[in-house]
Each structure stands twice: as structure tokens, then as C-alpha cells.
């Protein structure tokens, strides 16, 4: 684990070394955000959206194209509520059914805050839109941006993603992957 800035969505890490936090890591998260009361900072995403995306970031293994499409269609708060209830299209259910009842939002946001990390979401002005612009041009429906990024460090996500490296892993690594 390093102390430099890093950006991660699920198990991939872009930028410098990153510490282990749920789904990855990176700058500070005010306690009000962890409780879902206010925004993530000046111009940041509202707490309700942040909490919805924190839940959704854990409920499906990336890339989750059906889930991302569903979130884009109904919004993150509605999508999270419908995933929790199991009221989703079949394709979304296939991606989320195994973990839809696991709600670790408070624990994840608390763990992130404890290491100086925060959850960056597409609704936040600091979201690195440019880093994911090529996904739409790739012509692959499976290539989708993450639902959120766990970030840590002093660098803003946009410049950090311009010159970065990705380390891709899995939450359910095989014995080979653990070596």
C-alpha cells in the first residue's frame, strides 16, 4: 500500500500506488457525506446519490454493462432501490442477484474515510469524463465506465487519469491469482 494518489473503480487501479479499501482507493470524505446528509464537497454529488453509487459499486462485478445502462436510464438512486428490491430487468438481475442483499455502504464509506479516501461519482464535477470517452467510441457494448471510483490522494482524478496505468484484479481471485 502506498500513500501516493490513486484512482480505482472496482478492482482496477489507475495512477500511483493505492491502499486497500472496499473496491479500491483515494482524498477525504467528510463525515456528513458518509452519513448521506450533504454533498461530497464544493459542487460534489449529493449524499443520496453517493450512497446509491457506493451500494451499486459493490453489488456487481465490473464490467456490468446491463447495470450501468440501467443506472443511466433510471438514475442511481432509483436503480439502487430497484436492485435492492429485485425489481430489475433480467440482464441486470443476472449481474446483481448474487450480492443485491449485501449493503455495506456505511462500512465502505467509513473505511474509506479512515484512510483518507472518498467515493468519486459521475455526478461530481471532478469525475474524469474524458478518461471514459473512448469507451463509447470502441463499439463494444461490454465496455462501460465504472459506477464509481474510490479515490485517494491529492491529485484530481482528471489529470491523474491522463497518464496512468491500470492494475486489474478480481474480488474472487483464483489460487493462481493469489501468488
Short mmCIF file of N, CA and C in Angstrom, two decimals:
data_model
loop_
_atom_site.label_atom_id
_atom_site.label_comp_id
_atom_site.label_asym_id
_atom_site.label_seq_id
_atom_site.Cartn_x
_atom_site.Cartn_y
_atom_site.Cartn_z
N UNK A 1 0.82 -1.19 0.00
CA UNK A 1 0.00 0.00 0.00
C UNK A 1 0.86 1.25 0.00
N UNK A 2 0.54 2.19 -0.85
CA UNK A 2 1.31 3.41 -0.93
C UNK A 2 0.51 4.59 -0.44
N UNK A 3 1.18 5.72 -0.35
CA UNK A 3 0.48 6.91 0.11
C UNK A 3 0.23 7.89 -1.02
N UNK A 4 0.73 7.57 -2.24
CA UNK A 4 0.51 8.45 -3.36
C UNK A 4 -0.94 8.38 -3.79
N UNK A 5 -1.35 9.32 -4.66
CA UNK A 5 -2.74 9.34 -5.14
C UNK A 5 -3.02 8.19 -6.06
N UNK A 6 -4.22 7.72 -6.05
CA UNK A 6 -4.63 6.64 -6.94
C UNK A 6 -6.11 6.73 -7.19
N UNK A 7 -6.56 6.10 -8.25
CA UNK A 7 -7.97 6.09 -8.60
C UNK A 7 -8.32 4.66 -8.94
N UNK A 8 -9.45 4.19 -8.47
CA UNK A 8 -9.84 2.83 -8.79
C UNK A 8 -11.35 2.68 -8.87
N UNK A 9 -11.79 1.85 -9.76
CA UNK A 9 -13.20 1.50 -9.87
C UNK A 9 -13.28 0.00 -9.75
N UNK A 10 -13.87 -0.51 -8.72
CA UNK A 10 -13.86 -1.95 -8.51
C UNK A 10 -12.45 -2.38 -8.21
N UNK A 11 -11.90 -3.31 -8.99
CA UNK A 11 -10.59 -3.84 -8.70
C UNK A 11 -9.48 -3.21 -9.53
N UNK A 12 -9.77 -2.30 -10.45
CA UNK A 12 -8.72 -1.71 -11.27
C UNK A 12 -8.19 -0.45 -10.62
N UNK A 13 -6.89 -0.21 -10.78
CA UNK A 13 -6.26 0.96 -10.18
C UNK A 13 -5.56 1.74 -11.27
N UNK A 14 -5.82 3.04 -11.33
CA UNK A 14 -5.12 3.91 -12.26
C UNK A 14 -4.34 4.93 -11.44
N UNK A 15 -3.21 5.35 -11.93
CA UNK A 15 -2.40 6.32 -11.20
C UNK A 15 -1.34 5.62 -10.38
N UNK A 16 -0.89 6.25 -9.31
CA UNK A 16 0.16 5.70 -8.49
C UNK A 16 -0.39 4.63 -7.56
N UNK A 17 0.47 4.14 -6.68
CA UNK A 17 0.08 3.07 -5.76
C UNK A 17 -1.14 3.43 -4.94
N UNK A 18 -1.94 2.44 -4.62
CA UNK A 18 -3.17 2.68 -3.85
C UNK A 18 -3.27 1.68 -2.72
N UNK A 19 -3.86 2.10 -1.62
CA UNK A 19 -4.07 1.21 -0.47
C UNK A 19 -5.34 0.41 -0.67
N UNK A 20 -5.55 -0.58 0.14
CA UNK A 20 -6.74 -1.42 0.03
C UNK A 20 -7.91 -0.82 0.81
N UNK A 21 -8.98 -0.57 0.13
CA UNK A 21 -10.26 -0.14 0.70
C UNK A 21 -11.29 -0.87 -0.13
N UNK A 22 -12.54 -0.92 0.29
CA UNK A 22 -13.55 -1.62 -0.49
C UNK A 22 -13.54 -1.15 -1.93
N UNK A 23 -13.22 -2.03 -2.85
CA UNK A 23 -13.23 -1.70 -4.26
C UNK A 23 -12.05 -0.85 -4.69
N UNK A 24 -11.14 -0.45 -3.86
CA UNK A 24 -10.00 0.35 -4.24
C UNK A 24 -9.87 1.59 -3.37
N UNK A 25 -9.13 2.63 -3.83
CA UNK A 25 -8.94 3.83 -3.03
C UNK A 25 -8.65 5.17 -3.69
N UNK A 26 -8.64 6.49 -2.74
CA UNK A 26 -8.07 7.84 -2.97
C UNK A 26 -8.63 9.05 -2.19
N UNK A 27 -8.95 11.07 -1.64
CA UNK A 27 -8.93 12.21 -0.78
C UNK A 27 -10.01 12.17 0.27
N UNK A 28 -10.17 13.14 1.07
CA UNK A 28 -11.02 12.87 2.24
C UNK A 28 -12.51 13.01 2.03
N UNK A 29 -13.20 12.26 2.81
CA UNK A 29 -14.65 12.18 2.74
C UNK A 29 -15.21 12.76 4.02
N UNK A 30 -15.90 13.89 3.95
CA UNK A 30 -16.47 14.47 5.16
C UNK A 30 -17.45 13.50 5.84
N UNK A 31 -17.50 13.53 7.16
CA UNK A 31 -18.39 12.61 7.87
C UNK A 31 -19.85 12.82 7.49
N UNK A 32 -20.20 14.05 7.08
CA UNK A 32 -21.58 14.30 6.67
C UNK A 32 -21.93 13.48 5.43
N UNK A 33 -20.94 13.28 4.54
CA UNK A 33 -21.18 12.51 3.32
C UNK A 33 -21.36 11.05 3.67
N UNK A 34 -20.51 10.56 4.57
CA UNK A 34 -20.61 9.16 4.97
C UNK A 34 -22.00 8.85 5.52
N UNK A 35 -22.61 9.82 6.16
CA UNK A 35 -23.94 9.59 6.70
C UNK A 35 -25.03 9.89 5.68
N UNK A 36 -24.62 10.41 4.51
CA UNK A 36 -25.58 10.68 3.45
C UNK A 36 -26.34 11.98 3.65
N UNK A 37 -25.83 12.90 4.47
CA UNK A 37 -26.56 14.11 4.81
C UNK A 37 -26.33 15.25 3.83
N UNK A 38 -25.14 15.37 3.28
CA UNK A 38 -24.83 16.53 2.45
C UNK A 38 -24.08 16.13 1.20
N UNK A 39 -23.49 17.07 0.50
CA UNK A 39 -22.75 16.77 -0.73
C UNK A 39 -21.32 16.40 -0.41
N UNK A 40 -20.62 15.88 -1.41
CA UNK A 40 -19.25 15.40 -1.24
C UNK A 40 -18.23 16.52 -1.24
N UNK A 41 -18.65 17.74 -1.12
CA UNK A 41 -17.73 18.87 -1.10
C UNK A 41 -18.28 19.94 -2.02
N UNK A 42 -17.48 20.97 -2.29
CA UNK A 42 -17.95 22.05 -3.14
C UNK A 42 -18.36 21.51 -4.51
N UNK A 43 -19.62 21.61 -4.80
CA UNK A 43 -20.14 21.13 -6.08
C UNK A 43 -20.21 19.63 -6.18
N UNK A 44 -19.97 18.91 -5.08
CA UNK A 44 -19.93 17.45 -5.11
C UNK A 44 -21.31 16.82 -5.20
N UNK A 45 -21.31 15.53 -5.42
CA UNK A 45 -22.56 14.79 -5.55
C UNK A 45 -23.30 14.75 -4.22
N UNK A 46 -24.62 14.80 -4.29
CA UNK A 46 -25.45 14.74 -3.09
C UNK A 46 -25.26 13.41 -2.38
N UNK A 47 -25.40 13.42 -1.06
CA UNK A 47 -25.21 12.21 -0.26
C UNK A 47 -26.04 11.04 -0.69
N UNK A 48 -27.29 11.27 -1.10
CA UNK A 48 -28.17 10.18 -1.53
C UNK A 48 -27.62 9.50 -2.79
N UNK A 49 -27.11 10.29 -3.72
CA UNK A 49 -26.52 9.74 -4.95
C UNK A 49 -25.23 9.00 -4.61
N UNK A 50 -24.41 9.58 -3.75
CA UNK A 50 -23.16 8.96 -3.33
C UNK A 50 -23.43 7.60 -2.68
N UNK A 51 -24.40 7.56 -1.79
CA UNK A 51 -24.72 6.30 -1.10
C UNK A 51 -25.27 5.25 -2.08
N UNK A 52 -26.08 5.68 -3.04
CA UNK A 52 -26.62 4.76 -4.04
C UNK A 52 -25.49 4.17 -4.87
N UNK A 53 -24.57 5.01 -5.29
CA UNK A 53 -23.46 4.52 -6.12
C UNK A 53 -22.49 3.68 -5.31
N UNK A 54 -22.32 3.97 -4.01
CA UNK A 54 -21.48 3.13 -3.16
C UNK A 54 -22.08 1.71 -3.10
N UNK A 55 -23.38 1.62 -2.93
CA UNK A 55 -24.06 0.32 -2.93
C UNK A 55 -23.89 -0.37 -4.28
N UNK A 56 -24.16 0.35 -5.35
CA UNK A 56 -24.08 -0.24 -6.69
C UNK A 56 -22.66 -0.67 -7.05
N UNK A 57 -21.65 0.01 -6.51
CA UNK A 57 -20.27 -0.35 -6.82
C UNK A 57 -19.88 -1.71 -6.26
N UNK A 58 -20.60 -2.17 -5.26
CA UNK A 58 -20.30 -3.45 -4.64
C UNK A 58 -21.21 -4.57 -5.12
N UNK A 59 -22.34 -4.24 -5.68
CA UNK A 59 -23.37 -5.24 -5.98
C UNK A 59 -23.12 -6.04 -7.26
N UNK A 60 -22.27 -5.55 -8.16
CA UNK A 60 -22.00 -6.27 -9.40
C UNK A 60 -20.51 -6.22 -9.71
N UNK A 61 -20.01 -7.28 -10.30
CA UNK A 61 -18.61 -7.35 -10.70
C UNK A 61 -18.44 -6.63 -12.04
N UNK A 62 -17.52 -5.65 -12.11
CA UNK A 62 -17.32 -4.94 -13.38
C UNK A 62 -16.70 -5.85 -14.44
N UNK A 63 -16.92 -5.62 -15.71
CA UNK A 63 -17.83 -4.61 -16.23
C UNK A 63 -19.27 -5.12 -16.15
N UNK A 64 -20.14 -4.31 -15.72
CA UNK A 64 -21.55 -4.68 -15.58
C UNK A 64 -22.36 -3.78 -16.51
N UNK A 65 -22.30 -4.11 -17.79
CA UNK A 65 -22.91 -3.25 -18.82
C UNK A 65 -24.41 -3.07 -18.61
N UNK A 66 -25.12 -4.12 -18.25
CA UNK A 66 -26.56 -4.00 -18.04
C UNK A 66 -26.86 -3.08 -16.86
N UNK A 67 -26.11 -3.23 -15.78
CA UNK A 67 -26.32 -2.38 -14.60
C UNK A 67 -26.02 -0.91 -14.94
N UNK A 68 -24.92 -0.66 -15.63
CA UNK A 68 -24.56 0.71 -15.99
C UNK A 68 -25.65 1.32 -16.88
N UNK A 69 -26.15 0.56 -17.84
CA UNK A 69 -27.23 1.05 -18.71
C UNK A 69 -28.49 1.35 -17.90
N UNK A 70 -28.79 0.49 -16.94
CA UNK A 70 -29.96 0.68 -16.08
C UNK A 70 -29.80 1.95 -15.24
N UNK A 71 -28.62 2.16 -14.66
CA UNK A 71 -28.35 3.36 -13.87
C UNK A 71 -28.50 4.60 -14.74
N UNK A 72 -27.99 4.54 -15.96
CA UNK A 72 -28.13 5.69 -16.87
C UNK A 72 -29.59 5.94 -17.23
N UNK A 73 -30.38 4.90 -17.33
CA UNK A 73 -31.79 5.04 -17.72
C UNK A 73 -32.68 5.57 -16.59
N UNK A 74 -32.47 5.09 -15.35
CA UNK A 74 -33.40 5.44 -14.26
C UNK A 74 -32.76 6.31 -13.17
N UNK A 75 -31.45 6.52 -13.25
CA UNK A 75 -30.74 7.29 -12.23
C UNK A 75 -30.22 6.38 -11.13
N UNK A 76 -29.13 6.80 -10.45
CA UNK A 76 -28.51 5.93 -9.46
C UNK A 76 -29.36 5.63 -8.23
N UNK A 77 -30.13 6.60 -7.76
CA UNK A 77 -30.92 6.38 -6.55
C UNK A 77 -32.04 5.38 -6.83
N UNK A 78 -32.75 5.58 -7.92
CA UNK A 78 -33.82 4.65 -8.30
C UNK A 78 -33.25 3.28 -8.63
N UNK A 79 -32.12 3.25 -9.34
CA UNK A 79 -31.50 1.97 -9.70
C UNK A 79 -31.12 1.19 -8.45
N UNK A 80 -30.52 1.86 -7.47
CA UNK A 80 -30.13 1.18 -6.23
C UNK A 80 -31.35 0.61 -5.51
N UNK A 81 -32.41 1.40 -5.42
CA UNK A 81 -33.63 0.93 -4.74
C UNK A 81 -34.22 -0.27 -5.47
N UNK A 82 -34.24 -0.21 -6.78
CA UNK A 82 -34.82 -1.31 -7.56
C UNK A 82 -33.95 -2.55 -7.53
N UNK A 83 -32.63 -2.39 -7.52
CA UNK A 83 -31.74 -3.56 -7.40
C UNK A 83 -31.96 -4.21 -6.05
N UNK A 84 -32.00 -3.41 -4.98
CA UNK A 84 -32.25 -3.96 -3.63
C UNK A 84 -33.53 -4.78 -3.59
N UNK A 85 -34.58 -4.27 -4.26
CA UNK A 85 -35.89 -4.93 -4.25
C UNK A 85 -35.98 -6.08 -5.25
N UNK A 86 -35.00 -6.20 -6.13
CA UNK A 86 -35.04 -7.25 -7.16
C UNK A 86 -35.98 -6.90 -8.30
N UNK A 87 -36.35 -5.62 -8.41
CA UNK A 87 -37.28 -5.14 -9.43
C UNK A 87 -36.49 -4.57 -10.61
N UNK A 88 -35.78 -5.44 -11.32
CA UNK A 88 -34.90 -5.01 -12.41
C UNK A 88 -35.08 -5.92 -13.62
N UNK A 89 -34.67 -5.46 -14.80
CA UNK A 89 -34.70 -6.33 -15.98
C UNK A 89 -33.82 -7.57 -15.77
N UNK A 90 -34.09 -8.62 -16.52
CA UNK A 90 -33.36 -9.88 -16.36
C UNK A 90 -31.84 -9.72 -16.48
N UNK A 91 -31.39 -8.93 -17.45
CA UNK A 91 -29.95 -8.75 -17.65
C UNK A 91 -29.30 -8.12 -16.41
N UNK A 92 -29.97 -7.18 -15.78
CA UNK A 92 -29.46 -6.54 -14.56
C UNK A 92 -29.50 -7.54 -13.40
N UNK A 93 -30.56 -8.32 -13.33
CA UNK A 93 -30.67 -9.33 -12.28
C UNK A 93 -29.53 -10.34 -12.36
N UNK A 94 -29.14 -10.72 -13.59
CA UNK A 94 -28.04 -11.68 -13.74
C UNK A 94 -26.73 -11.09 -13.18
N UNK A 95 -26.54 -9.80 -13.30
CA UNK A 95 -25.31 -9.17 -12.82
C UNK A 95 -25.34 -8.85 -11.33
N UNK A 96 -26.53 -8.74 -10.74
CA UNK A 96 -26.63 -8.25 -9.36
C UNK A 96 -27.25 -9.22 -8.35
N UNK A 97 -27.85 -10.30 -8.80
CA UNK A 97 -28.63 -11.14 -7.88
C UNK A 97 -27.80 -11.76 -6.77
N UNK A 98 -26.55 -12.08 -7.03
CA UNK A 98 -25.73 -12.74 -6.00
C UNK A 98 -25.42 -11.84 -4.81
N UNK A 99 -25.35 -10.51 -5.05
CA UNK A 99 -24.94 -9.60 -3.96
C UNK A 99 -25.94 -8.49 -3.70
N UNK A 100 -27.12 -8.54 -4.26
CA UNK A 100 -28.05 -7.42 -4.11
C UNK A 100 -28.48 -7.21 -2.66
N UNK A 101 -28.42 -8.24 -1.84
CA UNK A 101 -28.82 -8.11 -0.43
C UNK A 101 -27.66 -7.67 0.47
N UNK A 102 -26.48 -7.52 -0.10
CA UNK A 102 -25.32 -7.09 0.68
C UNK A 102 -25.25 -5.56 0.61
N UNK A 103 -25.54 -4.92 1.72
CA UNK A 103 -25.49 -3.46 1.77
C UNK A 103 -24.44 -3.05 2.79
N UNK A 104 -23.26 -2.70 2.30
CA UNK A 104 -22.13 -2.31 3.15
C UNK A 104 -21.77 -0.85 2.97
N UNK A 105 -22.74 -0.03 2.58
CA UNK A 105 -22.47 1.37 2.29
C UNK A 105 -21.81 2.07 3.47
N UNK A 106 -22.39 1.97 4.65
CA UNK A 106 -21.83 2.67 5.81
C UNK A 106 -20.42 2.18 6.13
N UNK A 107 -20.22 0.87 6.10
CA UNK A 107 -18.89 0.32 6.39
C UNK A 107 -17.89 0.73 5.33
N UNK A 108 -18.27 0.71 4.06
CA UNK A 108 -17.36 1.09 2.98
C UNK A 108 -16.97 2.56 3.07
N UNK A 109 -17.95 3.45 3.29
CA UNK A 109 -17.65 4.88 3.39
C UNK A 109 -16.82 5.19 4.64
N UNK A 110 -17.08 4.49 5.73
CA UNK A 110 -16.30 4.67 6.96
C UNK A 110 -14.87 4.19 6.76
N UNK A 111 -14.69 3.03 6.12
CA UNK A 111 -13.35 2.51 5.85
C UNK A 111 -12.58 3.45 4.93
N UNK A 112 -13.26 3.99 3.93
CA UNK A 112 -12.61 4.93 3.01
C UNK A 112 -12.17 6.18 3.77
N UNK A 113 -13.07 6.72 4.56
CA UNK A 113 -12.75 7.92 5.33
C UNK A 113 -11.55 7.67 6.26
N UNK A 114 -11.47 6.48 6.84
CA UNK A 114 -10.40 6.15 7.77
C UNK A 114 -9.01 6.19 7.13
N UNK A 115 -8.95 5.97 5.81
CA UNK A 115 -7.65 6.01 5.12
C UNK A 115 -7.52 7.25 4.23
N UNK A 116 -8.39 8.23 4.44
CA UNK A 116 -8.32 9.46 3.66
C UNK A 116 -8.81 9.30 2.23
N UNK A 117 -9.75 8.40 2.03
CA UNK A 117 -10.28 8.15 0.69
C UNK A 117 -11.70 8.69 0.57
N UNK A 118 -12.19 8.74 -0.66
CA UNK A 118 -13.57 9.15 -0.90
C UNK A 118 -14.09 8.43 -2.13
N UNK A 119 -15.37 8.48 -2.31
CA UNK A 119 -16.00 7.88 -3.47
C UNK A 119 -16.30 8.98 -4.46
N UNK A 120 -15.76 8.84 -5.66
CA UNK A 120 -15.99 9.81 -6.73
C UNK A 120 -17.04 9.22 -7.67
N UNK A 121 -18.07 10.00 -7.96
CA UNK A 121 -19.19 9.51 -8.78
C UNK A 121 -19.37 10.41 -10.00
N UNK A 122 -19.99 9.88 -11.07
CA UNK A 122 -20.17 10.67 -12.29
C UNK A 122 -20.91 11.99 -12.10
N UNK A 123 -21.72 12.11 -11.07
CA UNK A 123 -22.45 13.35 -10.81
C UNK A 123 -21.57 14.44 -10.19
N UNK A 124 -20.38 14.07 -9.78
CA UNK A 124 -19.44 15.02 -9.18
C UNK A 124 -18.69 15.76 -10.29
N UNK A 125 -18.51 17.08 -10.16
CA UNK A 125 -17.77 17.83 -11.19
C UNK A 125 -16.34 17.33 -11.38
N UNK A 126 -15.77 16.65 -10.40
CA UNK A 126 -14.40 16.14 -10.50
C UNK A 126 -14.32 14.80 -11.24
N UNK A 127 -15.45 14.23 -11.66
CA UNK A 127 -15.45 12.94 -12.36
C UNK A 127 -14.63 13.07 -13.66
N UNK A 128 -13.74 12.11 -13.93
CA UNK A 128 -12.89 12.18 -15.13
C UNK A 128 -13.61 11.70 -16.40
N UNK A 129 -14.56 12.49 -16.88
CA UNK A 129 -15.35 12.10 -18.06
C UNK A 129 -14.47 11.76 -19.25
N UNK A 130 -13.42 12.54 -19.46
CA UNK A 130 -12.56 12.33 -20.62
C UNK A 130 -11.92 10.94 -20.60
N UNK A 131 -11.57 10.45 -19.43
CA UNK A 131 -10.91 9.14 -19.31
C UNK A 131 -11.79 8.01 -19.85
N UNK A 132 -13.11 8.21 -19.83
CA UNK A 132 -14.02 7.15 -20.27
C UNK A 132 -14.66 7.45 -21.62
N UNK A 133 -14.30 8.56 -22.25
CA UNK A 133 -14.91 8.95 -23.52
C UNK A 133 -14.68 7.91 -24.62
N UNK A 134 -13.53 7.29 -24.62
CA UNK A 134 -13.22 6.32 -25.67
C UNK A 134 -14.08 5.06 -25.57
N UNK A 135 -14.64 4.78 -24.41
CA UNK A 135 -15.49 3.60 -24.26
C UNK A 135 -16.66 3.64 -25.24
N UNK A 136 -17.28 4.79 -25.38
CA UNK A 136 -18.43 4.93 -26.27
C UNK A 136 -18.02 4.75 -27.73
N UNK A 137 -16.79 5.13 -28.05
CA UNK A 137 -16.31 5.03 -29.43
C UNK A 137 -15.79 3.64 -29.80
N UNK A 138 -15.56 2.79 -28.81
CA UNK A 138 -14.96 1.48 -29.04
C UNK A 138 -15.89 0.51 -29.77
N UNK A 139 -17.18 0.77 -29.74
CA UNK A 139 -18.12 -0.10 -30.43
C UNK A 139 -18.39 -1.41 -29.72
N UNK A 140 -18.07 -1.49 -28.45
CA UNK A 140 -18.32 -2.69 -27.67
C UNK A 140 -19.32 -2.37 -26.57
N UNK A 141 -20.44 -3.08 -26.56
CA UNK A 141 -21.45 -2.81 -25.53
C UNK A 141 -20.98 -3.27 -24.15
N UNK A 142 -19.95 -4.10 -24.10
CA UNK A 142 -19.44 -4.59 -22.81
C UNK A 142 -18.47 -3.60 -22.16
N UNK A 143 -17.97 -2.65 -22.94
CA UNK A 143 -17.01 -1.68 -22.42
C UNK A 143 -17.76 -0.48 -21.87
N UNK A 144 -17.85 -0.39 -20.55
CA UNK A 144 -18.62 0.67 -19.89
C UNK A 144 -17.78 1.29 -18.77
N UNK A 145 -18.04 2.56 -18.46
CA UNK A 145 -17.32 3.17 -17.34
C UNK A 145 -17.79 2.56 -16.02
N UNK A 146 -16.99 2.70 -14.97
CA UNK A 146 -17.41 2.17 -13.67
C UNK A 146 -18.58 2.97 -13.10
N UNK A 147 -19.28 2.38 -12.16
CA UNK A 147 -20.40 3.04 -11.49
C UNK A 147 -19.88 4.14 -10.57
N UNK A 148 -18.64 4.01 -10.10
CA UNK A 148 -18.00 4.97 -9.20
C UNK A 148 -16.52 4.64 -9.12
N UNK A 149 -15.74 5.56 -8.59
CA UNK A 149 -14.31 5.34 -8.36
C UNK A 149 -13.97 5.65 -6.91
N UNK A 150 -13.25 4.75 -6.25
CA UNK A 150 -12.73 5.04 -4.92
C UNK A 150 -11.39 5.72 -5.15
N UNK A 151 -11.22 6.92 -4.63
CA UNK A 151 -10.00 7.69 -4.90
C UNK A 151 -9.31 8.12 -3.61
N UNK A 152 -7.98 8.25 -3.69
CA UNK A 152 -7.21 8.67 -2.53
C UNK A 152 -6.00 9.45 -3.00
N UNK A 153 -5.73 10.54 -2.35
CA UNK A 153 -4.54 11.31 -2.66
C UNK A 153 -4.86 12.72 -3.09
N UNK A 154 -3.82 13.52 -3.26
CA UNK A 154 -4.01 14.94 -3.54
C UNK A 154 -4.34 15.26 -4.99
N UNK A 155 -4.11 14.34 -5.91
CA UNK A 155 -4.33 14.62 -7.32
C UNK A 155 -5.81 14.60 -7.68
N UNK A 156 -6.20 15.51 -8.57
CA UNK A 156 -7.55 15.47 -9.11
C UNK A 156 -7.62 14.29 -10.07
N UNK A 157 -8.76 13.66 -10.17
CA UNK A 157 -8.90 12.45 -10.99
C UNK A 157 -8.63 12.70 -12.47
N UNK A 158 -9.11 13.80 -13.02
CA UNK A 158 -8.95 14.05 -14.45
C UNK A 158 -7.48 14.07 -14.87
N UNK A 159 -6.62 14.90 -14.26
CA UNK A 159 -5.21 14.86 -14.67
C UNK A 159 -4.52 13.55 -14.31
N UNK A 160 -4.92 12.93 -13.22
CA UNK A 160 -4.29 11.67 -12.82
C UNK A 160 -4.57 10.55 -13.82
N UNK A 161 -5.71 10.60 -14.49
CA UNK A 161 -6.06 9.54 -15.43
C UNK A 161 -5.47 9.77 -16.82
N UNK A 162 -4.92 10.96 -17.07
CA UNK A 162 -4.32 11.23 -18.37
C UNK A 162 -3.04 10.43 -18.58
N UNK A 163 -2.28 10.19 -17.53
CA UNK A 163 -1.05 9.41 -17.60
C UNK A 163 -1.10 8.40 -16.47
N UNK A 164 -1.67 7.26 -16.75
CA UNK A 164 -1.85 6.29 -15.68
C UNK A 164 -1.69 4.86 -16.19
N UNK A 165 -1.62 3.96 -15.24
CA UNK A 165 -1.50 2.54 -15.51
C UNK A 165 -2.63 1.85 -14.75
N UNK A 166 -3.18 0.80 -15.31
CA UNK A 166 -4.24 0.06 -14.62
C UNK A 166 -3.72 -1.29 -14.15
N UNK A 167 -4.05 -1.64 -12.93
CA UNK A 167 -3.77 -2.95 -12.39
C UNK A 167 -5.14 -3.58 -12.17
N UNK A 168 -5.42 -4.64 -12.90
CA UNK A 168 -6.75 -5.24 -12.87
C UNK A 168 -6.71 -6.52 -12.07
N UNK A 169 -7.67 -6.69 -11.19
CA UNK A 169 -7.74 -7.88 -10.37
C UNK A 169 -9.16 -8.32 -10.18
N UNK A 170 -9.37 -9.21 -9.24
CA UNK A 170 -10.70 -9.75 -9.00
C UNK A 170 -10.93 -9.90 -7.52
N UNK A 171 -12.17 -9.71 -7.12
CA UNK A 171 -12.53 -9.94 -5.72
C UNK A 171 -12.54 -11.43 -5.41
N UNK A 172 -12.73 -12.24 -6.44
CA UNK A 172 -12.79 -13.69 -6.28
C UNK A 172 -11.61 -14.31 -7.02
N UNK A 173 -10.39 -13.96 -6.60
CA UNK A 173 -9.19 -14.42 -7.29
C UNK A 173 -9.01 -15.92 -7.12
N UNK A 174 -8.44 -16.55 -8.16
CA UNK A 174 -8.11 -17.98 -8.10
C UNK A 174 -6.83 -18.16 -7.31
N UNK A 175 -6.47 -19.38 -7.01
CA UNK A 175 -5.21 -19.67 -6.34
C UNK A 175 -4.03 -19.13 -7.13
N UNK A 176 -4.11 -19.24 -8.45
CA UNK A 176 -3.05 -18.71 -9.32
C UNK A 176 -2.92 -17.20 -9.15
N UNK A 177 -4.03 -16.51 -9.09
CA UNK A 177 -4.01 -15.07 -8.97
C UNK A 177 -3.53 -14.57 -7.61
N UNK A 178 -3.57 -15.42 -6.61
CA UNK A 178 -3.13 -15.04 -5.26
C UNK A 178 -1.61 -15.10 -5.10
N UNK A 179 -0.91 -15.69 -6.08
CA UNK A 179 0.56 -15.82 -5.97
C UNK A 179 1.25 -14.60 -6.46
#
